[in-house]
C-alpha positions as protocol buffer text, in pm:
chain_id: "A"
residue {
  index: 1
  type: MET
  ca { x: 1128 y: -617 z: -5 }
}
residue {
  index: 2
  type: SER
  ca { x: 1210 y: -314 z: -214 }
}
residue {
  index: 3
  type: THR
  ca { x: 1303 y: 7 z: -32 }
}
residue {
  index: 4
  type: ILE
  ca { x: 1055 y: 195 z: -257 }
}
residue {
  index: 5
  type: LEU
  ca { x: 765 y: 41 z: -67 }
}
residue {
  index: 6
  type: LEU
  ca { x: 512 y: 310 z: 36 }
}
residue {
  index: 7
  type: ARG
  ca { x: 742 y: 592 z: -76 }
}
residue {
  index: 8
  type: ARG
  ca { x: 674 y: 847 z: -348 }
}
residue {
  index: 9
  type: VAL
  ca { x: 882 y: 800 z: -662 }
}
residue {
  index: 10
  type: PRO
  ca { x: 1034 y: 1144 z: -736 }
}
residue {
  index: 11
  type: VAL
  ca { x: 930 y: 1185 z: -1099 }
}
residue {
  index: 12
  type: ASP
  ca { x: 686 y: 1422 z: -1269 }
}
residue {
  index: 13
  type: SER
  ca { x: 384 y: 1276 z: -1445 }
}
residue {
  index: 14
  type: PRO
  ca { x: 11 y: 1346 z: -1488 }
}
residue {
  index: 15
  type: VAL
  ca { x: -65 y: 1082 z: -1223 }
}
residue {
  index: 16
  type: HIS
  ca { x: 164 y: 1251 z: -970 }
}
residue {
  index: 17
  type: ARG
  ca { x: -14 y: 1583 z: -1024 }
}
residue {
  index: 18
  type: LEU
  ca { x: -358 y: 1442 z: -941 }
}
residue {
  index: 19
  type: TRP
  ca { x: -521 y: 1512 z: -606 }
}
residue {
  index: 20
  type: ALA
  ca { x: -470 y: 1235 z: -349 }
}
residue {
  index: 21
  type: GLY
  ca { x: -845 y: 1209 z: -294 }
}
residue {
  index: 22
  type: THR
  ca { x: -900 y: 1139 z: -663 }
}
residue {
  index: 23
  type: LYS
  ca { x: -663 y: 843 z: -649 }
}
residue {
  index: 24
  type: MET
  ca { x: -831 y: 705 z: -338 }
}
residue {
  index: 25
  type: ILE
  ca { x: -1174 y: 737 z: -497 }
}
residue {
  index: 26
  type: ALA
  ca { x: -1043 y: 560 z: -807 }
}
residue {
  index: 27
  type: ALA
  ca { x: -903 y: 276 z: -595 }
}
residue {
  index: 28
  type: PHE
  ca { x: -1237 y: 246 z: -415 }
}
residue {
  index: 29
  type: LEU
  ca { x: -1428 y: 230 z: -745 }
}
residue {
  index: 30
  type: LEU
  ca { x: -1186 y: -33 z: -872 }
}
residue {
  index: 31
  type: SER
  ca { x: -1229 y: -248 z: -561 }
}
residue {
  index: 32
  type: LEU
  ca { x: -1608 y: -208 z: -576 }
}
residue {
  index: 33
  type: LEU
  ca { x: -1611 y: -318 z: -940 }
}
residue {
  index: 34
  type: LEU
  ca { x: -1401 y: -627 z: -869 }
}
residue {
  index: 35
  type: MET
  ca { x: -1618 y: -723 z: -572 }
}
residue {
  index: 36
  type: LEU
  ca { x: -1937 y: -699 z: -775 }
}
residue {
  index: 37
  type: TRP
  ca { x: -1798 y: -839 z: -1104 }
}
residue {
  index: 38
  type: PRO
  ca { x: -1489 y: -1055 z: -1034 }
}
residue {
  index: 39
  type: SER
  ca { x: -1470 y: -1228 z: -1372 }
}
residue {
  index: 40
  type: TRP
  ca { x: -1143 y: -1316 z: -1543 }
}
residue {
  index: 41
  type: THR
  ca { x: -1216 y: -1071 z: -1823 }
}
residue {
  index: 42
  type: VAL
  ca { x: -1266 y: -781 z: -1585 }
}
residue {
  index: 43
  type: LEU
  ca { x: -960 y: -881 z: -1381 }
}
residue {
  index: 44
  type: SER
  ca { x: -745 y: -900 z: -1694 }
}
residue {
  index: 45
  type: MET
  ca { x: -860 y: -563 z: -1822 }
}
residue {
  index: 46
  type: MET
  ca { x: -803 y: -401 z: -1483 }
}
residue {
  index: 47
  type: ILE
  ca { x: -450 y: -543 z: -1473 }
}
residue {
  index: 48
  type: VAL
  ca { x: -384 y: -391 z: -1815 }
}
residue {
  index: 49
  type: PHE
  ca { x: -538 y: -64 z: -1695 }
}
residue {
  index: 50
  type: LEU
  ca { x: -308 y: -52 z: -1391 }
}
residue {
  index: 51
  type: ILE
  ca { x: -5 y: -128 z: -1609 }
}
residue {
  index: 52
  type: VAL
  ca { x: -100 y: 161 z: -1837 }
}
residue {
  index: 53
  type: ILE
  ca { x: -136 y: 388 z: -1534 }
}
residue {
  index: 54
  type: GLY
  ca { x: 209 y: 280 z: -1415 }
}
residue {
  index: 55
  type: VAL
  ca { x: 357 y: 362 z: -1757 }
}
residue {
  index: 56
  type: ILE
  ca { x: 187 y: 703 z: -1760 }
}
residue {
  index: 57
  type: ALA
  ca { x: 321 y: 763 z: -1408 }
}
residue {
  index: 58
  type: ARG
  ca { x: 673 y: 685 z: -1540 }
}
residue {
  index: 59
  type: LEU
  ca { x: 740 y: 434 z: -1264 }
}
residue {
  index: 60
  type: PRO
  ca { x: 1061 y: 234 z: -1323 }
}
residue {
  index: 61
  type: LEU
  ca { x: 1060 y: -144 z: -1296 }
}
residue {
  index: 62
  type: GLY
  ca { x: 1280 y: -118 z: -987 }
}
residue {
  index: 63
  type: THR
  ca { x: 981 y: 29 z: -804 }
}
residue {
  index: 64
  type: LEU
  ca { x: 812 y: -311 z: -791 }
}
residue {
  index: 65
  type: PRO
  ca { x: 879 y: -495 z: -464 }
}
residue {
  index: 66
  type: ARG
  ca { x: 1083 y: -812 z: -487 }
}
residue {
  index: 67
  type: LEU
  ca { x: 874 y: -1066 z: -303 }
}
residue {
  index: 68
  type: PRO
  ca { x: 1063 y: -1346 z: -124 }
}
residue {
  index: 69
  type: LEU
  ca { x: 1049 y: -1708 z: -232 }
}
residue {
  index: 70
  type: TRP
  ca { x: 854 y: -1814 z: 77 }
}
residue {
  index: 71
  type: PHE
  ca { x: 568 y: -1586 z: -31 }
}
residue {
  index: 72
  type: TRP
  ca { x: 533 y: -1764 z: -365 }
}
residue {
  index: 73
  type: ALA
  ca { x: 571 y: -2096 z: -184 }
}
residue {
  index: 74
  type: LEU
  ca { x: 269 y: -2008 z: 32 }
}
residue {
  index: 75
  type: ILE
  ca { x: 70 y: -1917 z: -278 }
}
residue {
  index: 76
  type: ALA
  ca { x: 160 y: -2252 z: -436 }
}
residue {
  index: 77
  type: ALA
  ca { x: 73 y: -2435 z: -112 }
}
residue {
  index: 78
  type: GLY
  ca { x: -272 y: -2274 z: -116 }
}
residue {
  index: 79
  type: ALA
  ca { x: -325 y: -2397 z: -470 }
}
residue {
  index: 80
  type: LEU
  ca { x: -220 y: -2750 z: -371 }
}
residue {
  index: 81
  type: ILE
  ca { x: -465 y: -2745 z: -79 }
}
residue {
  index: 82
  type: ASN
  ca { x: -750 y: -2657 z: -315 }
}
residue {
  index: 83
  type: LEU
  ca { x: -641 y: -2909 z: -579 }
}
residue {
  index: 84
  type: PRO
  ca { x: -829 y: -3211 z: -431 }
}
residue {
  index: 85
  type: MET
  ca { x: -1152 y: -3009 z: -445 }
}
residue {
  index: 86
  type: GLY
  ca { x: -1141 y: -2991 z: -822 }
}
residue {
  index: 87
  type: GLY
  ca { x: -1042 y: -2752 z: -1096 }
}
residue {
  index: 88
  type: ALA
  ca { x: -1320 y: -2506 z: -1011 }
}
residue {
  index: 89
  type: ALA
  ca { x: -1183 y: -2458 z: -659 }
}
residue {
  index: 90
  type: VAL
  ca { x: -831 y: -2396 z: -794 }
}
residue {
  index: 91
  type: LEU
  ca { x: -962 y: -2142 z: -1044 }
}
residue {
  index: 92
  type: ARG
  ca { x: -1158 y: -1970 z: -769 }
}
residue {
  index: 93
  type: TYR
  ca { x: -847 y: -1960 z: -551 }
}
residue {
  index: 94
  type: ALA
  ca { x: -644 y: -1813 z: -836 }
}
residue {
  index: 95
  type: GLN
  ca { x: -917 y: -1556 z: -893 }
}
residue {
  index: 96
  type: VAL
  ca { x: -904 y: -1449 z: -529 }
}
residue {
  index: 97
  type: VAL
  ca { x: -524 y: -1424 z: -539 }
}
residue {
  index: 98
  type: VAL
  ca { x: -530 y: -1211 z: -855 }
}
residue {
  index: 99
  type: PHE
  ca { x: -805 y: -997 z: -701 }
}
residue {
  index: 100
  type: GLY
  ca { x: -583 y: -933 z: -399 }
}
residue {
  index: 101
  type: PHE
  ca { x: -282 y: -850 z: -618 }
}
residue {
  index: 102
  type: VAL
  ca { x: -487 y: -597 z: -816 }
}
residue {
  index: 103
  type: LEU
  ca { x: -606 y: -420 z: -501 }
}
residue {
  index: 104
  type: VAL
  ca { x: -255 y: -414 z: -354 }
}
residue {
  index: 105
  type: ALA
  ca { x: -115 y: -280 z: -683 }
}
residue {
  index: 106
  type: ALA
  ca { x: -378 y: -3 z: -687 }
}
residue {
  index: 107
  type: SER
  ca { x: -283 y: 91 z: -330 }
}
residue {
  index: 108
  type: PHE
  ca { x: 87 y: 91 z: -416 }
}
residue {
  index: 109
  type: LEU
  ca { x: 22 y: 317 z: -715 }
}
residue {
  index: 110
  type: ILE
  ca { x: -129 y: 571 z: -476 }
}
residue {
  index: 111
  type: ALA
  ca { x: 173 y: 549 z: -245 }
}
residue {
  index: 112
  type: TRP
  ca { x: 425 y: 571 z: -531 }
}
residue {
  index: 113
  type: THR
  ca { x: 263 y: 881 z: -684 }
}
residue {
  index: 114
  type: THR
  ca { x: 142 y: 1071 z: -377 }
}
residue {
  index: 115
  type: PRO
  ca { x: 335 y: 1248 z: -101 }
}
residue {
  index: 116
  type: MET
  ca { x: 242 y: 1109 z: 238 }
}
residue {
  index: 117
  type: SER
  ca { x: 173 y: 1465 z: 358 }
}
residue {
  index: 118
  type: GLU
  ca { x: -128 y: 1482 z: 123 }
}
residue {
  index: 119
  type: ILE
  ca { x: -298 y: 1165 z: 248 }
}
residue {
  index: 120
  type: ALA
  ca { x: -434 y: 1302 z: 576 }
}
residue {
  index: 121
  type: PRO
  ca { x: -584 y: 1624 z: 428 }
}
residue {
  index: 122
  type: ALA
  ca { x: -745 y: 1423 z: 147 }
}
residue {
  index: 123
  type: LEU
  ca { x: -896 y: 1171 z: 390 }
}
residue {
  index: 124
  type: ALA
  ca { x: -1024 y: 1451 z: 611 }
}
residue {
  index: 125
  type: LYS
  ca { x: -1187 y: 1623 z: 314 }
}
residue {
  index: 126
  type: LEU
  ca { x: -1343 y: 1304 z: 180 }
}
residue {
  index: 127
  type: GLY
  ca { x: -1482 y: 1221 z: 522 }
}
residue {
  index: 128
  type: ALA
  ca { x: -1613 y: 1572 z: 590 }
}
residue {
  index: 129
  type: PRO
  ca { x: -1982 y: 1466 z: 564 }
}
residue {
  index: 130
  type: LEU
  ca { x: -1927 y: 1216 z: 847 }
}
residue {
  index: 131
  type: ARG
  ca { x: -1847 y: 1498 z: 1090 }
}
residue {
  index: 132
  type: LYS
  ca { x: -2220 y: 1567 z: 1115 }
}
residue {
  index: 133
  type: LEU
  ca { x: -2254 y: 1220 z: 1267 }
}
residue {
  index: 134
  type: LYS
  ca { x: -1986 y: 1302 z: 1528 }
}
residue {
  index: 135
  type: VAL
  ca { x: -1737 y: 1069 z: 1360 }
}
residue {
  index: 136
  type: PRO
  ca { x: -1371 y: 1158 z: 1448 }
}
residue {
  index: 137
  type: VAL
  ca { x: -1267 y: 1194 z: 1084 }
}
residue {
  index: 138
  type: ASP
  ca { x: -961 y: 1411 z: 1152 }
}
residue {
  index: 139
  type: GLU
  ca { x: -826 y: 1172 z: 1414 }
}
residue {
  index: 140
  type: TRP
  ca { x: -869 y: 875 z: 1180 }
}
residue {
  index: 141
  type: ALA
  ca { x: -696 y: 1064 z: 900 }
}
residue {
  index: 142
  type: VAL
  ca { x: -403 y: 1147 z: 1127 }
}
residue {
  index: 143
  type: VAL
  ca { x: -368 y: 783 z: 1237 }
}
residue {
  index: 144
  type: VAL
  ca { x: -367 y: 661 z: 876 }
}
residue {
  index: 145
  type: ALA
  ca { x: -117 y: 927 z: 768 }
}
residue {
  index: 146
  type: LEU
  ca { x: 123 y: 854 z: 1055 }
}
residue {
  index: 147
  type: THR
  ca { x: 98 y: 480 z: 994 }
}
residue {
  index: 148
  type: LEU
  ca { x: 179 y: 517 z: 624 }
}
residue {
  index: 149
  type: ARG
  ca { x: 463 y: 753 z: 702 }
}
residue {
  index: 150
  type: GLY
  ca { x: 609 y: 540 z: 979 }
}
residue {
  index: 151
  type: LEU
  ca { x: 592 y: 198 z: 812 }
}
residue {
  index: 152
  type: PRO
  ca { x: 884 y: 259 z: 568 }
}
residue {
  index: 153
  type: LEU
  ca { x: 1092 y: 390 z: 859 }
}
residue {
  index: 154
  type: LEU
  ca { x: 1015 y: 79 z: 1062 }
}
residue {
  index: 155
  type: LEU
  ca { x: 1108 y: -150 z: 771 }
}
residue {
  index: 156
  type: GLU
  ca { x: 1435 y: 36 z: 725 }
}
residue {
  index: 157
  type: GLU
  ca { x: 1514 y: 13 z: 1095 }
}
residue {
  index: 158
  type: ILE
  ca { x: 1451 y: -363 z: 1089 }
}
residue {
  index: 159
  type: ARG
  ca { x: 1695 y: -399 z: 797 }
}
residue {
  index: 160
  type: VAL
  ca { x: 1958 y: -204 z: 989 }
}
residue {
  index: 161
  type: LEU
  ca { x: 1901 y: -410 z: 1304 }
}
residue {
  index: 162
  type: ARG
  ca { x: 1922 y: -734 z: 1108 }
}
residue {
  index: 163
  type: ALA
  ca { x: 2249 y: -628 z: 944 }
}
residue {
  index: 164
  type: ALA
  ca { x: 2391 y: -516 z: 1279 }
}
residue {
  index: 165
  type: ARG
  ca { x: 2303 y: -850 z: 1437 }
}
residue {
  index: 166
  type: LYS
  ca { x: 2484 y: -1039 z: 1160 }
}
residue {
  index: 167
  type: LEU
  ca { x: 2797 y: -835 z: 1232 }
}
residue {
  index: 168
  type: ARG
  ca { x: 2776 y: -898 z: 1606 }
}
residue {
  index: 169
  type: PRO
  ca { x: 3058 y: -1127 z: 1730 }
}
residue {
  index: 170
  type: LYS
  ca { x: 2950 y: -1474 z: 1832 }
}
residue {
  index: 171
  type: ASP
  ca { x: 2977 y: -1560 z: 2198 }
}
residue {
  index: 172
  type: ARG
  ca { x: 3031 y: -1933 z: 2238 }
}
residue {
  index: 173
  type: LEU
  ca { x: 2941 y: -1915 z: 2606 }
}
residue {
  index: 174
  type: LEU
  ca { x: 2594 y: -1788 z: 2518 }
}
residue {
  index: 175
  type: ASP
  ca { x: 2327 y: -2049 z: 2546 }
}
residue {
  index: 176
  type: ARG
  ca { x: 2196 y: -2124 z: 2197 }
}
residue {
  index: 177
  type: ALA
  ca { x: 1850 y: -2190 z: 2334 }
}
residue {
  index: 178
  type: THR
  ca { x: 1817 y: -1824 z: 2433 }
}
residue {
  index: 179
  type: ASP
  ca { x: 1991 y: -1684 z: 2124 }
}
residue {
  index: 180
  type: SER
  ca { x: 1682 y: -1624 z: 1909 }
}
residue {
  index: 181
  type: PRO
  ca { x: 1725 y: -1380 z: 1618 }
}
residue {
  index: 182
  type: VAL
  ca { x: 1350 y: -1319 z: 1596 }
}
residue {
  index: 183
  type: ILE
  ca { x: 1323 y: -1220 z: 1963 }
}
residue {
  index: 184
  type: ASP
  ca { x: 1634 y: -1000 z: 1940 }
}
residue {
  index: 185
  type: ILE
  ca { x: 1511 y: -815 z: 1631 }
}
residue {
  index: 186
  type: LEU
  ca { x: 1156 y: -773 z: 1763 }
}
residue {
  index: 187
  type: THR
  ca { x: 1282 y: -641 z: 2097 }
}
residue {
  index: 188
  type: ALA
  ca { x: 1517 y: -395 z: 1929 }
}
residue {
  index: 189
  type: ALA
  ca { x: 1242 y: -293 z: 1682 }
}
residue {
  index: 190
  type: MET
  ca { x: 1004 y: -217 z: 1970 }
}
residue {
  index: 191
  type: ALA
  ca { x: 1268 y: -4 z: 2140 }
}
residue {
  index: 192
  type: VAL
  ca { x: 1343 y: 183 z: 1817 }
}
residue {
  index: 193
  type: ALA
  ca { x: 971 y: 230 z: 1743 }
}
residue {
  index: 194
  type: SER
  ca { x: 915 y: 376 z: 2091 }
}
residue {
  index: 195
  type: ARG
  ca { x: 1202 y: 619 z: 2043 }
}
residue {
  index: 196
  type: ARG
  ca { x: 1077 y: 716 z: 1697 }
}
residue {
  index: 197
  type: ALA
  ca { x: 723 y: 765 z: 1832 }
}
residue {
  index: 198
  type: THR
  ca { x: 854 y: 998 z: 2103 }
}
residue {
  index: 199
  type: GLU
  ca { x: 1052 y: 1203 z: 1853 }
}
residue {
  index: 200
  type: LEU
  ca { x: 758 y: 1218 z: 1612 }
}
residue {
  index: 201
  type: GLY
  ca { x: 518 y: 1323 z: 1889 }
}
residue {
  index: 202
  type: GLU
  ca { x: 752 y: 1603 z: 1997 }
}
residue {
  index: 203
  type: ALA
  ca { x: 787 y: 1722 z: 1637 }
}
residue {
  index: 204
  type: ILE
  ca { x: 408 y: 1724 z: 1586 }
}
residue {
  index: 205
  type: THR
  ca { x: 356 y: 1914 z: 1911 }
}
residue {
  index: 206
  type: ALA
  ca { x: 620 y: 2171 z: 1814 }
}
residue {
  index: 207
  type: ARG
  ca { x: 442 y: 2230 z: 1484 }
}
residue {
  index: 208
  type: GLY
  ca { x: 101 y: 2294 z: 1632 }
}
residue {
  index: 209
  type: GLY
  ca { x: -48 y: 1950 z: 1697 }
}
residue {
  index: 210
  type: THR
  ca { x: -218 y: 1693 z: 1479 }
}
residue {
  index: 211
  type: GLY
  ca { x: -457 y: 1950 z: 1336 }
}
residue {
  index: 212
  type: GLU
  ca { x: -178 y: 2075 z: 1112 }
}
residue {
  index: 213
  type: LEU
  ca { x: -167 y: 1735 z: 939 }
}
residue {
  index: 214
  type: THR
  ca { x: -522 y: 1770 z: 810 }
}
residue {
  index: 215
  type: ALA
  ca { x: -515 y: 2142 z: 738 }
}
residue {
  index: 216
  type: HIS
  ca { x: -486 y: 2309 z: 397 }
}
residue {
  index: 217
  type: PRO
  ca { x: -628 y: 2026 z: 181 }
}
residue {
  index: 218
  type: ALA
  ca { x: -574 y: 2043 z: -194 }
}
residue {
  index: 219
  type: VAL
  ca { x: -864 y: 2112 z: -425 }
}
residue {
  index: 220
  type: ALA
  ca { x: -980 y: 1883 z: -706 }
}
residue {
  index: 221
  type: THR
  ca { x: -950 y: 2027 z: -1057 }
}
residue {
  index: 222
  type: ARG
  ca { x: -1078 y: 1942 z: -1402 }
}
residue {
  index: 223
  type: ARG
  ca { x: -801 y: 1691 z: -1458 }
}
residue {
  index: 224
  type: ASP
  ca { x: -919 y: 1504 z: -1147 }
}
residue {
  index: 225
  type: ALA
  ca { x: -1271 y: 1486 z: -1288 }
}
residue {
  index: 226
  type: LEU
  ca { x: -1126 y: 1364 z: -1619 }
}
residue {
  index: 227
  type: ALA
  ca { x: -921 y: 1098 z: -1437 }
}
residue {
  index: 228
  type: LEU
  ca { x: -1228 y: 968 z: -1252 }
}
residue {
  index: 229
  type: ALA
  ca { x: -1423 y: 966 z: -1578 }
}
residue {
  index: 230
  type: LEU
  ca { x: -1149 y: 752 z: -1736 }
}
residue {
  index: 231
  type: VAL
  ca { x: -1164 y: 509 z: -1442 }
}
residue {
  index: 232
  type: VAL
  ca { x: -1542 y: 478 z: -1476 }
}
residue {
  index: 233
  type: PHE
  ca { x: -1510 y: 436 z: -1852 }
}
residue {
  index: 234
  type: ALA
  ca { x: -1246 y: 163 z: -1810 }
}
residue {
  index: 235
  type: GLY
  ca { x: -1462 y: -23 z: -1559 }
}
residue {
  index: 236
  type: ALA
  ca { x: -1774 y: 5 z: -1774 }
}
residue {
  index: 237
  type: GLY
  ca { x: -1577 y: -106 z: -2079 }
}
residue {
  index: 238
  type: ALA
  ca { x: -1447 y: -412 z: -1895 }
}
residue {
  index: 239
  type: VAL
  ca { x: -1799 y: -511 z: -1790 }
}
residue {
  index: 240
  type: ALA
  ca { x: -1927 y: -455 z: -2145 }
}
residue {
  index: 241
  type: VAL
  ca { x: -1655 y: -674 z: -2294 }
}
residue {
  index: 242
  type: ASP
  ca { x: -1726 y: -945 z: -2039 }
}
residue {
  index: 243
  type: LEU
  ca { x: -2097 y: -940 z: -2129 }
}
residue {
  index: 244
  type: LEU
  ca { x: -2016 y: -963 z: -2500 }
}
residue {
  index: 245
  type: ILE
  ca { x: -1786 y: -1259 z: -2444 }
}
């Protein structure tokens, strides 16, 4: 997988300057539209819309993750499983796969254009009305922010551990039955994750606790309202085109 996964691409663009909450609302509206109107026309127009957003955000092609061959093999296997059920089942399967890709691409666009430090304050602000229902909004926002921030570190650590294991000298006296690369990497990853969690907890405590992660949220501006209006217009236009066709 690409090392750009869930990391902000350091370029300046109108998409990067938008509030994080605006991008999350836009992704929610996009997913809601595709759940209620998952036609091929709407899916195609939303794919084009996301490509245009990526161009406006000035994201290089190297940002896209390079998916392994086994992933595409699983996608093809799913199509073969649905093949005996008829062409309609295969088309439905393809529609679901494309739907998933669109939602994942929308999520990645948020990660590639938004600093991870802005996710927790935006989530806390969007979920502010739920505080009246005694919902732990701030705690949920902190968990999401720490997960998004820690996942790239975990992936990088696994790459380092895998490379280190390949360079480890082979011991012929070692029983091959107990020499499992998966178990070795998972055990080392758990140890590294525990050490990272301890260091991260100490750093958060030294900076005033988890409340600092959700403090000082950014404020939406006119450009955020314009961006949401463009998202709504794109979704309504896609539905209108589908009805005309």
